[in-house]
Coordinates of C-alpha atoms and ligand atoms in Angstrom, one line a residue:
M1 CA 151.2 136.1 100.8
T2 CA 149.5 132.9 99.7
D3 CA 148.4 130.2 102.2
P4 CA 151.0 127.4 102.6
I5 CA 150.3 124.0 101.0
D6 CA 149.1 121.6 103.6
I7 CA 150.5 118.1 103.7
V8 CA 148.9 115.6 106.1
I9 CA 150.8 112.5 107.0
V10 CA 148.5 109.7 108.3
G11 CA 150.5 107.4 110.6
G12 CA 153.6 107.7 112.7
G13 CA 155.5 104.5 112.2
T14 CA 158.9 104.3 110.5
A15 CA 157.3 105.4 107.2
G16 CA 155.4 108.3 108.7
W17 CA 158.3 109.8 110.6
M18 CA 160.8 109.2 107.7
T19 CA 158.4 111.1 105.4
A20 CA 157.9 113.8 108.0
A21 CA 161.7 114.2 108.6
A22 CA 162.5 114.3 104.9
L23 CA 159.8 116.8 104.0
A24 CA 160.8 119.0 107.0
A25 CA 164.4 119.0 105.8
T26 CA 163.8 119.4 102.1
V27 CA 160.5 121.2 101.1
G28 CA 160.4 125.0 101.6
K29 CA 158.3 127.3 103.6
D30 CA 155.5 127.0 101.1
Y31 CA 154.5 123.7 102.6
R32 CA 153.1 123.0 106.1
V33 CA 153.5 119.4 107.4
R34 CA 151.2 117.8 110.0
L35 CA 151.3 114.2 111.1
V36 CA 148.4 112.3 112.7
E37 CA 149.1 109.1 114.7
S38 CA 147.4 107.0 117.3
D39 CA 149.2 105.6 120.3
Q40 CA 146.2 103.4 120.8
I41 CA 146.8 101.6 117.5
G42 CA 150.6 101.6 117.7
T43 CA 153.1 100.7 115.0
V44 CA 154.2 97.4 113.5
G45 CA 157.4 97.8 115.6
V46 CA 159.7 95.6 113.6
G47 CA 162.1 96.5 110.8
E48 CA 165.6 96.4 112.2
A49 CA 167.8 95.5 109.3
T50 CA 168.5 98.0 106.5
L51 CA 170.3 98.5 103.3
P52 CA 173.3 100.8 102.6
Q53 CA 170.9 103.4 100.9
M54 CA 169.7 104.3 104.3
K55 CA 173.0 106.1 104.9
D56 CA 172.3 108.2 101.8
F57 CA 168.8 109.0 103.1
N58 CA 170.2 110.1 106.5
D59 CA 173.0 112.1 105.0
H60 CA 170.6 113.7 102.6
I61 CA 168.3 115.1 105.3
G62 CA 171.2 116.0 107.6
I63 CA 171.2 113.3 110.3
L64 CA 174.6 112.7 112.0
E65 CA 175.5 109.0 111.8
A66 CA 177.2 108.6 115.2
E67 CA 174.4 110.3 117.0
M68 CA 171.7 108.3 115.2
M69 CA 173.6 105.1 115.9
A70 CA 173.9 105.9 119.6
R71 CA 170.2 106.9 119.9
T72 CA 168.9 103.8 118.0
Q73 CA 171.3 101.2 119.6
A74 CA 172.5 100.5 116.1
T75 CA 175.3 98.3 114.8
F76 CA 176.9 98.1 111.3
K77 CA 175.8 95.6 108.7
L78 CA 178.0 94.5 105.7
G79 CA 175.5 91.9 104.3
I80 CA 173.3 89.0 105.0
E81 CA 174.3 85.4 105.7
F82 CA 172.0 82.8 104.2
R83 CA 172.3 79.5 106.2
D84 CA 170.8 76.3 105.0
W85 CA 169.0 78.1 102.1
G86 CA 170.6 76.2 99.2
Y87 CA 170.5 72.9 101.1
P88 CA 170.9 72.1 104.9
G89 CA 174.5 72.8 106.0
S90 CA 175.2 75.4 103.3
S91 CA 176.1 79.0 104.0
Y92 CA 176.7 82.0 101.8
I93 CA 176.8 85.8 102.3
H94 CA 175.1 88.4 100.2
P95 CA 177.6 91.3 100.7
F96 CA 177.1 95.0 100.2
G97 CA 180.2 95.0 98.1
E98 CA 182.0 93.7 95.0
F99 CA 183.4 90.4 94.1
G100 CA 186.9 91.0 92.9
R101 CA 187.7 93.7 90.4
P102 CA 187.2 93.9 86.6
R103 CA 190.2 93.2 84.4
G104 CA 190.7 94.0 80.7
G105 CA 187.2 95.6 80.6
V106 CA 185.7 92.3 81.7
D107 CA 183.8 91.7 84.9
F108 CA 185.5 89.6 87.6
L109 CA 182.8 87.0 87.5
Q110 CA 183.8 86.1 84.0
H111 CA 187.4 85.5 84.9
W112 CA 186.3 83.6 88.0
V113 CA 184.0 81.3 86.0
R114 CA 186.8 80.5 83.6
A115 CA 189.3 79.8 86.4
R116 CA 186.8 77.8 88.4
Q117 CA 186.1 75.6 85.4
A118 CA 189.8 75.0 85.2
G119 CA 189.9 74.0 88.9
E120 CA 192.0 77.0 89.8
A121 CA 189.7 79.3 91.8
E122 CA 188.4 79.4 95.3
P123 CA 184.7 79.8 96.1
I124 CA 183.7 83.3 95.0
E125 CA 183.4 84.6 98.6
A126 CA 187.2 84.5 98.9
Y127 CA 187.4 87.5 96.6
S128 CA 185.0 89.7 98.4
Y129 CA 186.3 92.1 101.0
A130 CA 182.9 92.5 102.6
V131 CA 182.3 88.8 102.9
Q132 CA 185.7 88.2 104.5
A133 CA 185.1 91.0 107.0
C134 CA 181.8 89.4 107.9
R135 CA 183.4 85.9 108.3
H136 CA 185.9 87.4 110.7
G137 CA 183.4 89.6 112.6
R138 CA 185.2 92.8 111.7
F139 CA 184.3 96.3 110.6
D140 CA 185.8 99.5 109.4
F141 CA 184.7 102.3 107.1
P142 CA 185.4 101.8 103.4
V143 CA 188.3 104.1 102.2
E144 CA 187.6 106.6 99.4
D145 CA 190.6 105.7 97.2
K146 CA 188.9 103.6 94.5
S147 CA 192.1 101.8 93.7
E148 CA 192.2 100.1 97.1
I149 CA 190.4 96.8 97.7
N150 CA 188.9 98.2 101.0
S151 CA 187.0 100.7 99.0
T152 CA 184.9 98.0 97.3
Y153 CA 182.0 97.8 99.8
A154 CA 179.3 99.8 101.5
Y155 CA 177.5 99.3 104.8
A156 CA 174.1 99.6 106.4
Y157 CA 172.7 99.4 109.9
H158 CA 170.9 97.2 112.3
L159 CA 168.8 99.5 114.4
D160 CA 165.9 99.5 116.9
A161 CA 162.9 100.5 114.7
G162 CA 161.0 102.1 117.6
L163 CA 163.9 104.2 118.6
Y164 CA 164.6 105.2 115.0
A165 CA 161.0 106.5 114.6
A166 CA 161.2 108.4 117.9
Y167 CA 164.5 109.9 116.9
L168 CA 163.0 111.0 113.5
R169 CA 160.0 112.4 115.3
E170 CA 162.2 114.7 117.4
F171 CA 164.2 115.7 114.3
A172 CA 161.0 116.5 112.3
Q173 CA 159.2 118.3 115.2
A174 CA 162.3 120.5 115.7
R175 CA 162.0 121.5 112.1
G176 CA 158.3 122.5 112.3
V177 CA 156.3 119.3 111.7
E178 CA 153.2 119.4 113.8
R179 CA 152.0 116.2 115.5
T180 CA 148.4 115.4 116.3
E181 CA 147.6 112.4 118.5
G182 CA 144.2 110.8 117.6
R183 CA 142.5 107.9 116.0
I184 CA 141.1 108.6 112.6
V185 CA 137.5 107.4 112.3
G186 CA 136.4 108.8 109.0
V187 CA 137.6 110.4 105.8
D188 CA 135.9 113.3 103.9
R189 CA 136.1 113.3 100.1
H190 CA 135.2 116.0 97.5
A191 CA 131.8 115.0 96.0
E192 CA 132.9 115.4 92.4
S193 CA 136.7 115.0 92.2
G194 CA 136.8 112.3 94.9
L195 CA 139.9 113.9 96.3
V196 CA 140.5 113.5 100.0
E197 CA 139.7 116.7 101.8
A198 CA 140.0 115.8 105.5
V199 CA 140.4 113.0 108.0
Q200 CA 138.1 113.0 111.0
L201 CA 139.4 112.2 114.4
E202 CA 137.6 110.3 117.2
S203 CA 137.7 113.6 119.2
G204 CA 135.5 115.2 116.5
E205 CA 138.4 117.3 115.1
K206 CA 138.9 117.4 111.3
V207 CA 142.4 117.6 109.9
S208 CA 142.1 119.0 106.3
G209 CA 144.9 119.3 103.7
D210 CA 145.9 119.6 100.1
W211 CA 147.9 116.4 100.1
F212 CA 147.6 113.2 102.2
I213 CA 150.4 110.8 102.7
D214 CA 149.1 107.4 103.7
C215 CA 151.5 105.9 106.2
S216 CA 148.8 104.0 108.1
G217 CA 150.5 100.6 107.8
F218 CA 149.0 97.3 106.6
R219 CA 145.5 98.8 107.0
S220 CA 146.1 101.3 104.1
L221 CA 143.4 103.6 105.5
L222 CA 143.3 106.1 102.6
L223 CA 144.7 104.4 99.5
G224 CA 143.2 100.9 100.1
E225 CA 140.2 101.4 102.3
T226 CA 139.0 104.8 101.2
L227 CA 140.1 105.1 97.5
E228 CA 139.9 101.3 97.0
V229 CA 143.0 101.0 94.9
P230 CA 143.4 97.2 94.4
F231 CA 146.0 95.1 96.0
E232 CA 148.0 92.8 93.7
D233 CA 148.5 89.6 95.6
W234 CA 151.9 87.9 95.0
S235 CA 151.5 85.1 97.5
E236 CA 151.6 82.5 94.7
W237 CA 155.3 83.2 94.6
L238 CA 156.0 84.3 98.1
P239 CA 153.6 82.2 100.2
C240 CA 155.0 83.1 103.7
D241 CA 152.3 85.1 105.4
R242 CA 153.2 85.3 109.1
A243 CA 156.1 86.1 111.3
V244 CA 156.7 85.7 115.0
A245 CA 159.2 88.1 116.6
V246 CA 161.0 88.1 119.9
P247 CA 163.9 90.1 121.3
S248 CA 166.7 88.3 123.2
E249 CA 169.7 89.3 125.3
R250 CA 172.5 91.1 123.6
D251 CA 175.5 89.4 122.0
D252 CA 178.8 90.6 123.4
R253 CA 180.4 90.0 120.0
P254 CA 177.8 91.3 117.5
A255 CA 178.2 90.0 114.0
P256 CA 178.4 92.7 111.3
F257 CA 175.7 91.0 109.3
T258 CA 172.1 89.8 109.5
R259 CA 171.6 86.1 109.6
S260 CA 168.8 84.3 107.8
T261 CA 168.5 80.6 108.5
A262 CA 166.1 78.5 106.4
L263 CA 163.7 76.3 108.4
E264 CA 161.2 73.6 107.3
A265 CA 158.3 76.1 106.7
G266 CA 160.1 79.4 106.5
W267 CA 163.2 81.1 107.8
Q268 CA 164.5 82.8 110.9
W269 CA 166.2 86.1 111.2
R270 CA 168.8 87.2 113.8
I271 CA 169.8 90.9 114.0
P272 CA 172.4 92.0 116.6
L273 CA 171.8 95.4 118.1
Q274 CA 173.9 97.1 120.8
H275 CA 171.3 96.5 123.6
R276 CA 169.6 93.3 122.4
T277 CA 169.2 90.8 119.6
G278 CA 166.2 90.9 117.3
N279 CA 164.8 87.5 116.3
G280 CA 161.9 86.4 114.2
H281 CA 160.5 83.4 112.3
V282 CA 158.9 84.1 109.0
F283 CA 156.6 81.2 108.0
C284 CA 153.8 80.0 105.8
S285 CA 150.7 79.3 107.8
R286 CA 149.7 76.6 105.3
Y287 CA 152.5 74.4 106.6
I288 CA 153.0 75.3 110.3
S289 CA 150.8 76.6 113.1
D290 CA 151.5 79.8 115.0
D291 CA 152.3 77.8 118.1
E292 CA 154.7 75.4 116.4
A293 CA 156.4 78.4 114.6
T294 CA 156.8 80.1 118.0
A295 CA 158.2 77.0 119.7
R296 CA 160.7 76.6 116.8
L297 CA 161.8 80.2 117.2
L298 CA 162.3 80.0 120.9
E299 CA 164.2 76.7 120.8
N300 CA 166.6 78.3 118.2
L301 CA 167.5 81.4 120.2
D302 CA 171.1 82.0 121.1
S303 CA 170.3 83.9 124.2
A304 CA 167.4 84.3 126.7
A305 CA 164.2 85.9 125.4
L306 CA 163.4 89.4 126.8
A307 CA 159.7 89.6 126.0
D308 CA 156.7 87.5 124.9
P309 CA 156.8 86.5 121.2
R310 CA 154.4 88.5 119.0
V311 CA 152.8 87.1 115.8
L312 CA 152.3 89.4 112.8
R313 CA 150.2 88.6 109.7
F314 CA 150.8 89.8 106.2
Q315 CA 150.4 89.2 102.5
A316 CA 153.0 89.7 99.8
G317 CA 152.1 92.2 97.1
R318 CA 151.6 95.8 96.4
R319 CA 148.8 98.2 95.5
S320 CA 148.4 98.6 91.8
R321 CA 149.1 102.4 92.2
S322 CA 150.8 104.0 95.2
W323 CA 149.7 107.5 94.2
E324 CA 146.0 108.1 93.5
G325 CA 144.6 111.6 93.2
N326 CA 145.9 113.6 96.2
C327 CA 146.9 110.6 98.2
I328 CA 150.3 109.0 98.2
A329 CA 150.9 105.7 100.1
V330 CA 154.4 105.2 101.7
G331 CA 155.4 102.1 103.6
L332 CA 153.2 99.1 104.4
S333 CA 150.1 100.9 103.1
S334 CA 151.6 100.7 99.6
G335 CA 152.7 97.1 99.8
F336 CA 154.8 94.5 101.6
L337 CA 157.5 92.1 100.7
E338 CA 158.9 89.9 103.5
P339 CA 162.1 91.1 105.2
L340 CA 164.4 88.5 103.6
E341 CA 166.5 91.2 102.0
S342 CA 165.7 94.0 104.4
T343 CA 164.0 96.0 101.6
S344 CA 160.9 97.6 103.2
I345 CA 162.6 100.6 104.7
Y346 CA 164.4 101.0 101.4
L347 CA 161.1 101.0 99.6
V348 CA 159.9 103.7 102.0
Q349 CA 163.0 105.7 101.1
V350 CA 162.4 105.2 97.3
A351 CA 158.9 106.6 97.6
I352 CA 160.0 109.6 99.7
M353 CA 162.9 110.5 97.4
A354 CA 160.6 110.2 94.3
L355 CA 157.9 112.3 96.1
T356 CA 160.3 115.1 97.1
R357 CA 161.4 115.4 93.4
L358 CA 157.9 115.1 91.9
F359 CA 155.8 116.9 94.4
P360 CA 153.3 119.2 92.5
R361 CA 151.9 122.3 94.1
R362 CA 148.2 122.3 94.8
R363 CA 146.7 120.1 92.1
P364 CA 147.4 116.5 91.1
E365 CA 149.4 116.4 87.8
P366 CA 149.0 113.1 85.9
A367 CA 152.5 113.1 84.4
L368 CA 154.1 113.4 87.8
I369 CA 151.8 110.8 89.3
N370 CA 152.4 108.4 86.5
E371 CA 156.2 108.8 86.9
F372 CA 156.0 108.2 90.6
N373 CA 154.0 105.1 90.2
R374 CA 156.3 103.8 87.5
L375 CA 159.4 104.3 89.7
V376 CA 157.8 102.7 92.8
D377 CA 156.4 99.7 90.8
Y378 CA 159.8 99.1 89.2
E379 CA 161.4 98.8 92.5
Y380 CA 158.7 96.5 94.0
D381 CA 158.8 94.2 91.0
R382 CA 162.6 93.8 91.1
V383 CA 162.6 93.2 94.8
R384 CA 159.9 90.6 94.3
D385 CA 161.9 88.7 91.7
F386 CA 165.0 88.8 93.8
L387 CA 163.2 87.3 96.8
I388 CA 161.5 84.6 94.7
L389 CA 164.9 83.5 93.5
H390 CA 166.0 82.6 97.1
Y391 CA 163.0 80.3 97.4
H392 CA 162.9 78.9 93.9
L393 CA 166.5 77.8 93.6
N394 CA 166.6 75.5 96.5
Q395 CA 167.7 71.9 97.0
R396 CA 166.0 71.3 100.3
D397 CA 163.8 68.3 100.7
D398 CA 162.6 68.8 104.3
G399 CA 159.3 70.5 103.8
E400 CA 156.3 71.1 101.5
L401 CA 157.1 74.9 101.3
W402 CA 160.5 74.2 99.6
R403 CA 159.0 71.6 97.2
H404 CA 156.3 74.0 96.2
C405 CA 158.7 76.9 95.6
R406 CA 161.1 74.7 93.6
E407 CA 158.4 73.5 91.3
M408 CA 156.4 76.8 90.9
S409 CA 156.6 78.8 87.8
V410 CA 158.3 82.2 88.3
P411 CA 157.6 85.6 86.7
D412 CA 159.0 85.8 83.1
S413 CA 161.3 88.7 84.2
L414 CA 163.0 86.3 86.6
A415 CA 163.0 83.3 84.3
E416 CA 164.9 85.4 81.7
K417 CA 167.4 86.6 84.3
M418 CA 168.1 83.0 85.4
E419 CA 168.6 81.8 81.9
L420 CA 171.1 84.6 81.1
F421 CA 173.1 83.8 84.2
R422 CA 173.0 80.0 83.5
R423 CA 174.3 80.5 80.0
R424 CA 176.9 83.3 80.3
G425 CA 177.0 84.6 83.9
F426 CA 175.3 87.7 82.4
I427 CA 173.6 90.1 84.7
D428 CA 171.8 93.2 83.6
R429 CA 173.2 96.3 85.3
Y430 CA 170.4 98.7 86.3
R431 CA 170.9 102.4 86.0
F432 CA 169.2 102.9 89.3
G433 CA 167.6 100.9 92.0
L434 CA 168.0 97.4 93.5
F435 CA 169.7 95.0 93.0
A436 CA 173.3 95.4 91.6
P437 CA 175.1 92.5 90.0
P438 CA 177.0 91.3 93.1
S439 CA 173.7 90.8 94.9
W440 CA 172.5 88.5 92.1
I441 CA 175.8 86.8 91.8
S442 CA 175.8 85.9 95.5
V443 CA 172.3 84.4 95.5
F444 CA 172.6 82.6 92.1
L445 CA 175.8 80.9 93.1
G446 CA 174.9 80.5 96.8
Q447 CA 171.6 78.8 95.8
G448 CA 173.5 76.5 93.5
L449 CA 173.1 78.0 90.0
S450 CA 176.5 78.2 88.1
P451 CA 177.1 79.7 84.7
A452 CA 177.8 77.0 82.0
G453 CA 180.0 79.4 80.0
H454 CA 181.7 82.8 80.1
E455 CA 181.9 85.9 77.8
P456 CA 184.4 85.4 74.9
L457 CA 186.1 88.7 75.9
A458 CA 187.5 87.0 79.0
D459 CA 189.6 84.8 76.8
N460 CA 191.7 87.8 75.8
T461 CA 193.4 87.6 79.2
P462 CA 195.7 84.6 79.4
L463 CA 194.3 82.2 82.0
E464 CA 197.5 82.1 84.0
D465 CA 197.4 85.9 84.3
A466 CA 193.8 85.9 85.5
I467 CA 194.6 83.1 88.1
G468 CA 197.7 85.0 89.3
R469 CA 195.8 88.2 89.7
M470 CA 193.0 86.4 91.7
R471 CA 195.6 84.9 94.1
E472 CA 197.1 88.4 94.7
L473 CA 193.6 89.8 95.3
Q474 CA 192.8 87.1 97.8
A475 CA 196.1 87.6 99.7
S476 CA 195.5 91.4 99.7
I477 CA 192.0 90.9 101.1
D478 CA 193.1 88.4 103.8
S479 CA 196.0 90.6 105.0
R480 CA 193.8 93.7 105.3
V481 CA 190.9 92.0 107.0
Q482 CA 193.2 90.6 109.7
V483 CA 194.0 94.1 110.9
M484 CA 190.4 95.5 110.9
P485 CA 188.9 96.2 114.3
A486 CA 186.4 93.8 115.8
H487 CA 182.9 95.0 115.0
G488 CA 181.7 95.3 118.6
E489 CA 184.7 97.3 119.6
F490 CA 184.4 99.6 116.6
V491 CA 180.7 100.3 117.5
A492 CA 181.5 101.0 121.1
D493 CA 184.2 103.5 120.1
Y494 CA 182.0 105.1 117.5
C495 CA 179.0 105.6 119.7
P496 CA 180.4 107.0 123.0
A497 CA 176.9 107.6 124.5
T498 CA 176.1 103.9 124.2
K499 CA 179.6 102.9 125.5
A500 CA 179.0 105.1 128.6
A501 CA 175.5 103.6 129.2
L502 CA 176.8 100.1 129.0
S503 CA 179.8 100.5 131.2
Ligands
FAD601 C1 157.8 90.7 110.5 C2 158.3 91.9 109.8 C3 159.7 92.1 109.8 C4 160.2 93.3 109.2 N1 161.6 93.5 109.2 C5 162.1 94.5 108.4 C6 163.4 94.7 108.3 O1 164.3 94.0 108.8 N2 163.9 95.7 107.5 C7 163.0 96.6 106.9 O2 163.4 97.5 106.1 N3 161.7 96.4 107.1 C8 161.2 95.4 107.8 N4 159.8 95.3 108.0 C9 158.9 96.3 107.4 C10 159.0 97.5 108.4 O3 158.6 97.2 109.7 C11 158.0 98.6 107.8 O4 158.2 98.8 106.5 C12 158.2 99.9 108.5 O5 158.1 99.7 109.9 C13 157.2 100.9 108.1 O6 155.9 100.6 108.7 P1 154.8 101.7 108.5 O7 155.3 102.9 109.1 O8 154.4 101.7 107.1 O9 153.6 101.1 109.3 P2 153.3 101.0 110.9 O10 154.5 100.8 111.7 O11 152.2 100.0 111.1 O12 152.7 102.4 111.3 C14 151.3 102.7 111.0 C15 151.0 104.0 111.7 O13 149.7 104.4 111.3 C16 148.9 104.7 112.4 N5 147.5 104.5 112.2 C17 146.9 103.4 111.6 N6 145.6 103.5 111.6 C18 145.3 104.7 112.2 C19 144.1 105.4 112.5 N7 142.9 104.9 112.2 N8 144.2 106.6 113.1 C20 145.4 107.1 113.4 N9 146.6 106.5 113.2 C21 146.5 105.3 112.6 C22 149.5 103.9 113.5 O14 149.2 104.4 114.8 C23 151.0 103.9 113.2 O15 151.5 105.1 113.7 C24 159.3 94.2 108.6 C25 157.9 94.0 108.7 C26 157.4 92.8 109.3 C27 156.0 92.6 109.3

């Protein structure tokens, strides 16, 4: 019998325990997984809003949804409301679902643009089932029959990040992951190959391995500090570099969406959980001090604060490679993009899924490493462009941040996307990864960019037919949303443990 392949995970935040849980559930007995974390150092402790792909991750590794939701005080999420982003007083929702349905082989957007230009269409959100459910504070699971309008959406979760990591820890340890408590004070590397051989703990113990997964957070202990893989700084496009976070009392009628409200020098998040509400103010330290940003957050809370506000510092960007030699960075150690579209945990998931498919045996294999880095970079770059779009397309005149973002030049990849949408309402449909056309549509239109024209194919459908069909669609959405359960009641019924604890 050969020795098992040793995988050492450095760090026990959301990234570390998601990696440990996924490896424990998917790799075979040939691998032995050990996680090192330090309670002294702690975790970043935020990260409460997710994307629908998290359900795929949980399903894939065998997590039961209702149990996970009860244990993490989770609620459902159908999208994100952007308040005051286009201009003060505006509001739009980026839904996890479609706008309308295609007709005659042509996307709904094309019919809508034509009807809107003829003065015969409502704002696009009237044709989204998920947006209407959000606007009415309702939730239900999507149905499987694809011909039904209430099959046209997906959902994600709001959850307590600390509880989620603790839940995954239990899950992973029950499946054989060994946990070591201790602060890493040194790293041993092979003299010739430069591969990481072991991490040294403060206690003197050495933890050696064949593979090291760096989940050490912003510090990037292995990939950044030890292997010196450069960090690509994207703050010229995403200048916000701090956040102040504070929990507040729970909302009796939790919204099934995250709220993001633009402020003078950044924006504020509001995330309703079962037991409390998560709040934070992401801001640019060039334009507002920590104290002013904290005061602004506190004066905007809907309910009483439950703890002292905590300031976090960050920089937008990513490492130029996430996998180097025998070290793979997952989570904040590989990069960070502000939580405007709840993408960080998704990026953790992308790295884990790519890793479980590409994991070599004992030796690094360049083809597999290159493919992993390509997949991860793709996703980071696309998320970056999508976030920049929110800032760049703004009509706010209440702060230097907004003026700067409106006037800055954007990456070519984004400039091309904007131009295609402006001319034809055209959006590239990716084969995999973020973001799908409805996401781009909601932000383009929500931030005030409308297509000047439509695809010629849309003209094959008589305008009156297209308008009639849109009216039917809207009526069907309205009537079905009215009978959906209220979101808070749905959650309480679905998570009996929580219901019992709250009563
Ligand atoms: C303000 C803010 C808001 C966010 N909101 C969201 C959101 O809504 N949605 C979302 O998806 N993501 C969000 N994120 C990102 C999310 O929090 C992270 O992606 C996620 O928590 C993963 O973090 P991590 O595990 O990589 O790092 P961390 O949580 O920082 O964990 C690092 C781990 O490494 C260990 N460690 C570090 N150094 C050592 C050492 N020397 N020895 C031993 N152990 C060590 C620590 O003890 C810890 O266990 C947000 C981030 C910020 C900053």
